[in-house]
Coordinates of C-alpha atoms and ligand atoms in Angstrom, one line a residue:
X1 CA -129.6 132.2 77.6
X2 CA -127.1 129.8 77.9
X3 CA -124.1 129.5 75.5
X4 CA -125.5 126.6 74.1
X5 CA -128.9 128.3 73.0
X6 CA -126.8 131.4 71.7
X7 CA -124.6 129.2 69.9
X8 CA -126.3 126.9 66.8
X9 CA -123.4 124.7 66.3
X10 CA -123.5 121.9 68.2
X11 CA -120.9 118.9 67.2
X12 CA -117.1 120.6 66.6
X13 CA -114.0 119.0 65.2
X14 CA -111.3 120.2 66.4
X15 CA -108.6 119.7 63.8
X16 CA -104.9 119.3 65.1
X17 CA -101.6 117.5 65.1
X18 CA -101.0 117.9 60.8
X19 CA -97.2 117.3 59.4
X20 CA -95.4 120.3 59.6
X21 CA -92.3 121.0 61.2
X22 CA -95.0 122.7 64.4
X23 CA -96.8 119.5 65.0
X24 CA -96.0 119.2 68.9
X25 CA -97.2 122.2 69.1
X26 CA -100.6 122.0 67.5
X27 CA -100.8 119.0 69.5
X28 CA -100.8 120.4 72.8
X29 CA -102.9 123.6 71.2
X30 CA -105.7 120.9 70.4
X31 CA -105.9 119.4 73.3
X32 CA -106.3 122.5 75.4
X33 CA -109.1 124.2 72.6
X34 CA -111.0 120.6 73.2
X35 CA -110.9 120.7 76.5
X36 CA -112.2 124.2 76.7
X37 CA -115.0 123.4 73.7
X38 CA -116.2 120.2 75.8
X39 CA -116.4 123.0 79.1
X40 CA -118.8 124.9 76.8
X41 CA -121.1 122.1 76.2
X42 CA -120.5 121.7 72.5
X43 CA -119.8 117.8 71.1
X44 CA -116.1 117.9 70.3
X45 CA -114.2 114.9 68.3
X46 CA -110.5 115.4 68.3
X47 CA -109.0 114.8 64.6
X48 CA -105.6 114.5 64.4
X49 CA -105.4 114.7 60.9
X50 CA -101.9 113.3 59.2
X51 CA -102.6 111.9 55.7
X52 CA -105.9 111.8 53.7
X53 CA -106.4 115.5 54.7
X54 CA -109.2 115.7 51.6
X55 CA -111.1 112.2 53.0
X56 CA -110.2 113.1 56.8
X57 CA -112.4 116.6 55.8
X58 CA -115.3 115.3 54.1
X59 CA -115.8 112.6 56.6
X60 CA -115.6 114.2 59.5
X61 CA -119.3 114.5 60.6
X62 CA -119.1 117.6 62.2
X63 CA -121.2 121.2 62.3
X64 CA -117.9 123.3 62.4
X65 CA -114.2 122.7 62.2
X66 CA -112.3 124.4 64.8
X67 CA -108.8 124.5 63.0
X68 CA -105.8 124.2 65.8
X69 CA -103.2 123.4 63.0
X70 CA -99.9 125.1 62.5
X71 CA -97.5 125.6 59.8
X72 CA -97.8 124.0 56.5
X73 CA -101.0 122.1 55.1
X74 CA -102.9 123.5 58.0
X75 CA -102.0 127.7 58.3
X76 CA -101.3 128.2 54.6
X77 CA -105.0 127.4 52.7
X78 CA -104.9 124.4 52.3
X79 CA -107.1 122.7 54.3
X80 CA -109.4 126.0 54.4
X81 CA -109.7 125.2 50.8
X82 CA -110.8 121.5 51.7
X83 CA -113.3 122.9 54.1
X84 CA -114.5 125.0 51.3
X85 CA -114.7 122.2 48.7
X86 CA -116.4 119.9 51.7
X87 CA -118.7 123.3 52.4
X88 CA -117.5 122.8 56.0
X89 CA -117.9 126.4 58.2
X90 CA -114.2 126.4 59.5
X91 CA -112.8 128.6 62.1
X92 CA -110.1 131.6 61.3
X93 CA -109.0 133.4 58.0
X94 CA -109.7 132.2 54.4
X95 CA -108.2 130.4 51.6
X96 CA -106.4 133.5 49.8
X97 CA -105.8 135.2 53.5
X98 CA -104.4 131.8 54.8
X99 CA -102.1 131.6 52.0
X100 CA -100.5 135.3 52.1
X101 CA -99.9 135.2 55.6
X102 CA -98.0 131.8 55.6
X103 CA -95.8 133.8 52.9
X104 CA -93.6 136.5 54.7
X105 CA -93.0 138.1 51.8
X106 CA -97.0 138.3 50.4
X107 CA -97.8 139.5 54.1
X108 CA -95.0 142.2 54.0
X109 CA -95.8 143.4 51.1
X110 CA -99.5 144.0 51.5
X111 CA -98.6 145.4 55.6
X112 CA -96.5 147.5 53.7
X113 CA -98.9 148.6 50.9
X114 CA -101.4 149.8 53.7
X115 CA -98.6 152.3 55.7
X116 CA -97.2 149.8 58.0
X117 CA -93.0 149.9 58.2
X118 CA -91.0 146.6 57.3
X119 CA -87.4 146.2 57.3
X120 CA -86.0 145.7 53.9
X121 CA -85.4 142.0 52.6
X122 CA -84.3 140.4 49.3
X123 CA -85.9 137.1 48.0
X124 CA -84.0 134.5 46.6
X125 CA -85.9 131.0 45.0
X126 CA -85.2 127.8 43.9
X127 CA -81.8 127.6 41.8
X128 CA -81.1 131.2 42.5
X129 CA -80.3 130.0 46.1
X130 CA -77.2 128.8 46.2
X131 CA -74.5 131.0 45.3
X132 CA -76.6 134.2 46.0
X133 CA -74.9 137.3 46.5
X134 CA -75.8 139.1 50.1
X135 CA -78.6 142.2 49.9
X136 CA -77.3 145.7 49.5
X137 CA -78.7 146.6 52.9
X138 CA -75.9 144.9 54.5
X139 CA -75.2 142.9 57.4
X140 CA -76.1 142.6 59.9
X141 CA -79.3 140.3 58.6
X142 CA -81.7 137.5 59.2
X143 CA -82.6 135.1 56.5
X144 CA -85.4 132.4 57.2
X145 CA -87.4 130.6 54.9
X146 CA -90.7 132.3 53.5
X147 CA -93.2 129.8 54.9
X148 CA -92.0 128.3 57.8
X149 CA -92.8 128.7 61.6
X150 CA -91.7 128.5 65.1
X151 CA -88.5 130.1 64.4
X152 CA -87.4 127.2 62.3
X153 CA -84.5 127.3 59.6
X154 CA -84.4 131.4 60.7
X155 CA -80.6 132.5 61.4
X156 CA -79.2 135.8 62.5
X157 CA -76.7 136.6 60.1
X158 CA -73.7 138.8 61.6
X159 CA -71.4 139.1 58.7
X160 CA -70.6 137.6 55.5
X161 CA -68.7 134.6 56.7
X162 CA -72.4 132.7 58.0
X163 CA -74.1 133.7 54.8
X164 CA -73.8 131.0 52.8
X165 CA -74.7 128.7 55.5
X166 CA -77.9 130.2 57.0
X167 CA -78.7 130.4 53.1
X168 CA -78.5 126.3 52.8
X169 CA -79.9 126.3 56.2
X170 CA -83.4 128.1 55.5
X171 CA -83.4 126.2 51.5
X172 CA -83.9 122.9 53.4
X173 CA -87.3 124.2 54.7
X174 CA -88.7 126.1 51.8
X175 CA -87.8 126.2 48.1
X176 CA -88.3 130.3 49.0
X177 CA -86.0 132.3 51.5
X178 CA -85.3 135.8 52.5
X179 CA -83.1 137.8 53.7
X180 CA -84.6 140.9 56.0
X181 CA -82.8 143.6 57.6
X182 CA -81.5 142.9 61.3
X183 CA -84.0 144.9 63.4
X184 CA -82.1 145.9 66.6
X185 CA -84.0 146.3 70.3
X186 CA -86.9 144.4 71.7
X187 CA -89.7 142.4 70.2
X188 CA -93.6 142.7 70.6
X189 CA -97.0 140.9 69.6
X190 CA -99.9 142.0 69.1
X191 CA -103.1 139.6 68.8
X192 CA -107.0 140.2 67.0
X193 CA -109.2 138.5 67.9
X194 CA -112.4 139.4 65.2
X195 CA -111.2 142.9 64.4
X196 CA -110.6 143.4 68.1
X197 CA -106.7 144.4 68.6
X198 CA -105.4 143.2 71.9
X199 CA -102.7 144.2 74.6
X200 CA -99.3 143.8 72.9
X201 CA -96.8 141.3 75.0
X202 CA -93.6 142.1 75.1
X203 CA -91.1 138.9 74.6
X204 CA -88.0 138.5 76.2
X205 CA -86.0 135.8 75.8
X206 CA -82.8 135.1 77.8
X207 CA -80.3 133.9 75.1
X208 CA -81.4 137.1 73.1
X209 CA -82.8 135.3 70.4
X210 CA -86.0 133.9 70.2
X211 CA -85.8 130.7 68.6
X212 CA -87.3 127.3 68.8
X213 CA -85.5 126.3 72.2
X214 CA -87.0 130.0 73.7
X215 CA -90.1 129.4 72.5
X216 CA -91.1 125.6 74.1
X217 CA -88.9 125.5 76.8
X218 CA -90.6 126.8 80.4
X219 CA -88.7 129.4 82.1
X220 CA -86.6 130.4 78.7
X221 CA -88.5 133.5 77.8
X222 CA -89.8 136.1 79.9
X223 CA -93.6 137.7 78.5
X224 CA -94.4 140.7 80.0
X225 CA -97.9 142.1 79.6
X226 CA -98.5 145.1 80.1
X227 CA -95.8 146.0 77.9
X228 CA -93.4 148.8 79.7
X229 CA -92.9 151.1 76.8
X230 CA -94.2 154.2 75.5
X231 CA -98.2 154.5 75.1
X232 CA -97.4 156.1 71.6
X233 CA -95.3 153.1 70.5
X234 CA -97.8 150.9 71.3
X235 CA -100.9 152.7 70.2
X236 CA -98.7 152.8 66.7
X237 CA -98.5 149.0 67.1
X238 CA -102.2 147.9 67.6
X239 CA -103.0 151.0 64.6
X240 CA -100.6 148.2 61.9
X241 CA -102.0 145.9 63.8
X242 CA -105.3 147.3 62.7
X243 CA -103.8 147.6 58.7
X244 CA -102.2 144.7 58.2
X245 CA -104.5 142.3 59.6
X246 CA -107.3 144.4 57.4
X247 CA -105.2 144.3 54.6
X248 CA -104.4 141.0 54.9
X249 CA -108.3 140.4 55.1
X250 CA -107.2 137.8 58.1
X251 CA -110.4 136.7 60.4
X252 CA -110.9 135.0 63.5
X253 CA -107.7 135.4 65.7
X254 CA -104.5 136.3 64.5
X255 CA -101.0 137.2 66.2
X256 CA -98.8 139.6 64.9
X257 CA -95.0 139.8 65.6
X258 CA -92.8 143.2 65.7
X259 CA -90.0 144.5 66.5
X260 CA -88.9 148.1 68.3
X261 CA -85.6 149.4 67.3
X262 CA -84.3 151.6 70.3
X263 CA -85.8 155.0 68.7
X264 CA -88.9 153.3 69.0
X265 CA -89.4 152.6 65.5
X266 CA -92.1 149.5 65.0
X267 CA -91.6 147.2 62.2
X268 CA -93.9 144.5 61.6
X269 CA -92.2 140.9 60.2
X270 CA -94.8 138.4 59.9
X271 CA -98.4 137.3 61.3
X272 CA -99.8 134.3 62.4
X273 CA -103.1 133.1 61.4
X274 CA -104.0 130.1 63.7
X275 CA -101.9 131.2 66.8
X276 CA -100.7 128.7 69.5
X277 CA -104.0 128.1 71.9
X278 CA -102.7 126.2 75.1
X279 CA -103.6 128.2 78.3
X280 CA -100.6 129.7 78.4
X281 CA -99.3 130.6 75.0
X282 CA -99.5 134.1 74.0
X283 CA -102.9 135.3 72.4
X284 CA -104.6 133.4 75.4
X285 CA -102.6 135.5 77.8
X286 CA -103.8 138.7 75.9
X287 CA -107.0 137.6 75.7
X288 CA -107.1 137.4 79.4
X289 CA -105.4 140.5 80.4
X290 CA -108.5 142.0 78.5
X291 CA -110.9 140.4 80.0
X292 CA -111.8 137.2 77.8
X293 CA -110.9 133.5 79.7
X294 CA -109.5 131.0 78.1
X295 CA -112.8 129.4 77.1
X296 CA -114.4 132.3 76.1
X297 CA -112.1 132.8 73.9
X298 CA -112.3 129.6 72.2
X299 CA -116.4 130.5 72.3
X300 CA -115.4 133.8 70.5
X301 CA -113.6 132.2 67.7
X302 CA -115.6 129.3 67.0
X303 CA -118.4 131.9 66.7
X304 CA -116.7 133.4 63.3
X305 CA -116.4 129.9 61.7
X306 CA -117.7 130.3 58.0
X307 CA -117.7 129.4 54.6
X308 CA -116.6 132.1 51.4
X309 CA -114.6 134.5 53.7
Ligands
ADP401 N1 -85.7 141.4 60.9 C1 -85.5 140.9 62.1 N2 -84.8 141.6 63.1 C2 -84.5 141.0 64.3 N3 -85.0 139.8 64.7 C3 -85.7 139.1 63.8 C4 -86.0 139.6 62.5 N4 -86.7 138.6 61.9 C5 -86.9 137.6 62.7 N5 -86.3 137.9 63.9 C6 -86.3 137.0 65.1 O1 -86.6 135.7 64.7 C7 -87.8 135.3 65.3 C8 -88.6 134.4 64.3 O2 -88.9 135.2 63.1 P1 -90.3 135.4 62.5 O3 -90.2 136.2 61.3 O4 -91.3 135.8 63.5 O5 -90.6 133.9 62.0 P2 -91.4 132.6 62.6 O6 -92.5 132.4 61.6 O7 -90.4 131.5 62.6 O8 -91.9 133.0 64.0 C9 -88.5 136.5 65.7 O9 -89.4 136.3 66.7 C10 -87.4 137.4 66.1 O10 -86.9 137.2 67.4
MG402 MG1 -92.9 134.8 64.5

C-alpha cells in the first residue's frame, strides 16, 4: 500500500506562525512539516494564522489540521478548542491537556501527583507580584513566568540582590510567575511520540545557560544523543517520561525537559506539547536516532489527529 492509501486524509493545513513571543520559531517549524507533508503526497495549504484565529479555523477547507504553533494561542488550548468548536481533527494533545502543559505549575503538579520528582517552587500572581518575599527554599533559584516558552522572561536567580528584578522581568510575560528551586548539573529531554518514549538528548549549552540566544543560534549548544550517562538515570527518565506525559493525558508528540543534579537525581520542569519540528530541532533528532525520518515522523503524527481527546 502506499502511504496515501493507508492514510484517509487527504488535504492538510498546516497551521503556523501565531503571535506569541515563539513565532520565528513556528515559522521555520511550518515550513519544514509542509515540506515534509507535500513529500508524502498529502494536499498541504500553509496557514499562517495571526488574527481571526476563530474565522481562519472554520474556513480553512481542510481534512486535518497539522498544528505547528508555539507558545500562547497555539500550545495552550486555545485553538485546539477552535478545532473542536469547528469539529476540525487536529493534530497533538487536547483542549484540557494543551492547557495544563502550557502552565508549569498545572504540569508539575500532576508530574508530581503520578511519582515523578520536581524541584520545589512558590507561585506568586497578579498584585502579589511585586514586593513578594523570596521562597523558603532559598537561593539559589530560577523564576520564569508560568506560561511562557523558549526560555523567555526565565532568570537564574543567585542571591537576593536580582530578585526583585527577575520578579518584574518574568511579570511582563505572564500575569503568573514562579520561583523553582536552582537544579544543579546537566540538562536532558526526552520526547513521545504516541505513547512511544524516545532517546533522551542531552543539551549542552556553552554559556551554561540555556536561554533564548543558546537555543536559535547555530553552533551555541552542543546536543548529544546518545546521552553519556548512566543507563539507570535514563531508564528513570523515559519511566516520568512515561507518568507525566500519561498523567498529563498529552497525545501526539511531546518533549519533556529535565534536569540531573550531580547524584543523578532527575527532576522534571516542564513539557512541551507541540515541540519545534525543523529537521534539526530536537524531537526530530530523537526521532531519527530511533529509526523514524523526518517525514515519517510527520506521517506518524498527522496519523493521531482527532477530535474529543
Ligand atoms: N529549576 C531549574 N534549575 C536549573 N535550570 C533551570 C531550572 N528551570 C529552568 N532552568 C533552565 O532554564 C531553561 C528554560 O526553562 P524551562 O522551564 O524549560 O522553560 P521554557 O518553557 O522557557 O523552555 C531550561 O532549559 C534550563 O536550562
Ligand atoms: Mg523548556
Amino acid at each position: 500500500m502506499s502511504d496515501r492509501e493507508k492514510n484517509e486524509v487527504r488535504r492538510v493545513g498546516v497551521f503556523y506562525g501565531g503571535v506569541s513571543a515563539e513565532r520565528e520559531v513556528s515559522l521555520r517549524t511550518g515550513a519544514a512539516v509542509a515540506a515534509a507533508l507535500r513529500r508524502k503526497g498529502h494536499a498541504v495549504r500553509e496557514i499562517d494564522i495571526r488574527e481571526d484565529w476563530l474565522g481562519t479555523v472554520r474556513d480553512a477547507g481542510v481534512d486535518a489540521a497539522f498544528l505547528a504553533l508555539h507558545g500562547r494561542f497555539g500550545e495552550d488550548g486555545c485553538i485546539q478548542a477552535a478545532c473542536e468548536l469547528a469539529r476540525l481533527p487536529y493534530t497533538g494533545s487536547g483542549v484540557a491537556a494543551s492547557a495544563i502543559a502550557m502552565s508549569k505549575v498545572l504540569g508539575k503538579r500532576l508530574a508530581s501527583a503520578s511519582g515523578v520528582p520536581c524541584p520545589p517552587d512558590a507561585v506568586y500572581e497578579g498584585a502579589g507580584i511585586a514586593g513578594a518575599k523570596p521562597p523558603s527554599f532559598g537561593f539559589p533559584l530560577v523564576v520564569k513566568p508560568d506560561r511562557e516558552g523558549s526560555t523567555v522572561g526565565v532568570t537564574i536567580v543567585r542571591g537576593p540582590s536580582e530578585w526583585e528584578e527577575a520578579l518584574a522581568t518574568a511579570a511582563r510575560y505572564d500575569s503568573r510567575v514562579l520561583a523553582e528551586g536552582y537544579v544543579p548539573g546537566r540538562e536532558i529531554t526526552v520526547a513521545v511520540l504516541n505513547g512511544r518514549v524516545l532517546p533522551a538528548i542531552e543539551i549542552v549549552p556553552k554559556s551554561g545557560f540555556y536561554d533564548y540566544r543558546s537555543k536559535y543560534t547555530a553552533g551555541e549548544t552542543e546536543y548529544v544523543i546518545p546521552v553519556p550517562m548512566e543507563r539507570d538515570i535514563l531508564q528513570r527518565a523515559a519511566e516520568y517520561t512515561r507518568r507525566a506525559s500519561h498523567a498529563m493525558q498529552l497525545r501526539g508528540a511531546a518533549r519533556l525537559d529535565y534536569r540531573v543534579d550531580p547524584a543523578g537525581n532527575v527532576f522534571f520542569l516542564e513539557a512541551n506539547t507541540i515541540p519545534g519540528m525543523t529537521e534539526t530541532s530536537l524531537l526530530p533528532k530523537a526521532a531519527k536516532f530511533d529509526g523514524t525520518p523526518f517525514d515519517d515522523l510527520v506521517e506518524e503524527i498527522l496519523s493521531d489527529a482527532g477530535l474529543s481527546k
